[in-house]
Amino acid sequence: MKLLIWVGSSKKDLRAMPEDVQDTFGYALYRAQLGSKHPQAKPLKGFGSAEILEVVENDQSGTYRAIYTVRFTKAVYVLHCFQKKSASGIATPQQDMELTKQRLKQAQADAKENSHE
């Protein structure tokens, strides 16, 4: 099983979500650790590969997203967990995309430094 590594505030952000959303995301991450894919996991648009995945879950309080990468051999990095606040469209807001890119760079540096590649 791959390690699960949280980048930035992603773990704290996930824990602040409704319990049913946490359960869905937790199961998706568990499946990623085992090397499989949750049925709701889809490649995140704008990253050009299927190594950056997004799981979207709806709850009565809103829409939530978890973004993670399976790019590395020994670890799954959770890059960002957030509630989508945009009132229009299904696209991931630009500020969340920028934060994801920044955290992906942190994950790449950590994977290289700690031999998780």
GROMACS .gro file of C-alpha atoms in nm:
model
  117
    1MET     CA    1   0.000   0.000   0.000
    2LYS     CA    2   0.126   0.347  -0.088
    3LEU     CA    3   0.181   0.611   0.178
    4LEU     CA    4  -0.078   0.887   0.206
    5ILE     CA    5   0.078   1.231   0.237
    6TRP     CA    6  -0.121   1.548   0.300
    7VAL     CA    7   0.007   1.873   0.147
    8GLY     CA    8  -0.063   2.208   0.311
    9SER     CA    9  -0.398   2.232   0.490
   10SER     CA   10  -0.563   1.953   0.289
   11LYS     CA   11  -0.615   1.720   0.587
   12LYS     CA   12  -0.757   1.996   0.806
   13ASP     CA   13  -0.980   2.109   0.520
   14LEU     CA   14  -1.111   1.755   0.465
   15ARG     CA   15  -1.189   1.714   0.835
   16ALA     CA   16  -1.401   2.031   0.822
   17MET     CA   17  -1.631   1.879   0.557
   18PRO     CA   18  -1.956   1.691   0.621
   19GLU     CA   19  -1.906   1.333   0.737
   20ASP     CA   20  -2.056   1.170   0.425
   21VAL     CA   21  -1.821   1.375   0.205
   22GLN     CA   22  -1.525   1.273   0.424
   23ASP     CA   23  -1.629   0.908   0.383
   24THR     CA   24  -1.640   0.932   0.003
   25PHE     CA   25  -1.306   1.110  -0.020
   26GLY     CA   26  -1.147   0.878   0.235
   27TYR     CA   27  -1.253   0.574   0.037
   28ALA     CA   28  -1.127   0.728  -0.288
   29LEU     CA   29  -0.787   0.793  -0.126
   30TYR     CA   30  -0.777   0.441   0.015
   31ARG     CA   31  -0.843   0.298  -0.332
   32ALA     CA   32  -0.564   0.518  -0.470
   33GLN     CA   33  -0.327   0.385  -0.205
   34LEU     CA   34  -0.410   0.033  -0.321
   35GLY     CA   35  -0.341   0.127  -0.682
   36SER     CA   36  -0.701   0.135  -0.801
   37LYS     CA   37  -0.938   0.417  -0.885
   38HIS     CA   38  -1.263   0.525  -0.723
   39PRO     CA   39  -1.556   0.533  -0.970
   40GLN     CA   40  -1.598   0.909  -0.911
   41ALA     CA   41  -1.227   0.990  -0.965
   42LYS     CA   42  -1.157   1.174  -1.288
   43PRO     CA   43  -0.845   1.339  -1.430
   44LEU     CA   44  -0.831   1.706  -1.333
   45LYS     CA   45  -0.852   1.921  -1.646
   46GLY     CA   46  -0.560   2.154  -1.704
   47PHE     CA   47  -0.285   1.917  -1.591
   48GLY     CA   48  -0.248   1.712  -1.908
   49SER     CA   49  -0.237   1.367  -1.754
   50ALA     CA   50  -0.441   1.116  -1.560
   51GLU     CA   51  -0.198   1.135  -1.267
   52ILE     CA   52  -0.379   1.431  -1.104
   53LEU     CA   53  -0.725   1.316  -1.001
   54GLU     CA   54  -1.031   1.489  -0.866
   55VAL     CA   55  -1.326   1.347  -0.678
   56VAL     CA   56  -1.642   1.559  -0.659
   57GLU     CA   57  -1.911   1.497  -0.400
   58ASN     CA   58  -2.237   1.684  -0.354
   59ASP     CA   59  -2.400   1.733  -0.017
   60GLN     CA   60  -2.700   1.937   0.094
   61SER     CA   61  -2.453   2.206   0.202
   62GLY     CA   62  -2.276   2.227  -0.135
   63THR     CA   63  -2.024   2.071  -0.370
   64TYR     CA   64  -1.688   1.948  -0.242
   65ARG     CA   65  -1.372   1.845  -0.420
   66ALA     CA   66  -1.060   1.650  -0.332
   67ILE     CA   67  -0.758   1.666  -0.560
   68TYR     CA   68  -0.471   1.421  -0.532
   69THR     CA   69  -0.187   1.276  -0.735
   70VAL     CA   70  -0.092   0.915  -0.801
   71ARG     CA   71   0.216   1.024  -0.996
   72PHE     CA   72   0.465   0.883  -0.748
   73THR     CA   73   0.558   0.519  -0.699
   74LYS     CA   74   0.545   0.502  -0.321
   75ALA     CA   75   0.297   0.771  -0.216
   76VAL     CA   76  -0.037   0.934  -0.290
   77TYR     CA   77  -0.026   1.309  -0.224
   78VAL     CA   78  -0.347   1.487  -0.127
   79LEU     CA   79  -0.305   1.830  -0.284
   80HIS     CA   80  -0.626   2.016  -0.206
   81CYS     CA   81  -0.967   1.962  -0.044
   82PHE     CA   82  -1.223   2.239  -0.071
   83GLN     CA   83  -1.584   2.339  -0.108
   84LYS     CA   84  -1.658   2.483  -0.450
   85LYS     CA   85  -1.806   2.826  -0.393
   86SER     CA   86  -1.850   2.943  -0.751
   87ALA     CA   87  -2.212   3.001  -0.840
   88SER     CA   88  -2.163   2.942  -1.211
   89GLY     CA   89  -2.025   2.651  -1.408
   90ILE     CA   90  -1.855   2.331  -1.306
   91ALA     CA   91  -1.498   2.442  -1.372
   92THR     CA   92  -1.253   2.445  -1.083
   93PRO     CA   93  -1.199   2.809  -0.975
   94GLN     CA   94  -0.867   2.960  -1.087
   95GLN     CA   95  -0.742   3.026  -0.732
   96ASP     CA   96  -0.793   2.659  -0.648
   97MET     CA   97  -0.609   2.556  -0.965
   98GLU     CA   98  -0.317   2.781  -0.872
   99LEU     CA   99  -0.305   2.639  -0.518
  100THR     CA  100  -0.313   2.287  -0.662
  101LYS     CA  101  -0.020   2.367  -0.894
  102GLN     CA  102   0.179   2.513  -0.604
  103ARG     CA  103   0.112   2.210  -0.386
  104LEU     CA  104   0.200   1.973  -0.670
  105LYS     CA  105   0.543   2.137  -0.683
  106GLN     CA  106   0.575   2.083  -0.306
  107ALA     CA  107   0.476   1.718  -0.352
  108GLN     CA  108   0.734   1.673  -0.628
  109ALA     CA  109   1.007   1.818  -0.408
  110ASP     CA  110   0.903   1.599  -0.114
  111ALA     CA  111   0.886   1.285  -0.328
  112LYS     CA  112   1.235   1.350  -0.461
  113GLU     CA  113   1.379   1.432  -0.119
  114ASN     CA  114   1.218   1.137   0.058
  115SER     CA  115   1.249   0.878  -0.219
  116HIS     CA  116   0.876   0.843  -0.278
  117GLU     CA  117   0.925   0.846  -0.656
   0.00000   0.00000   0.00000
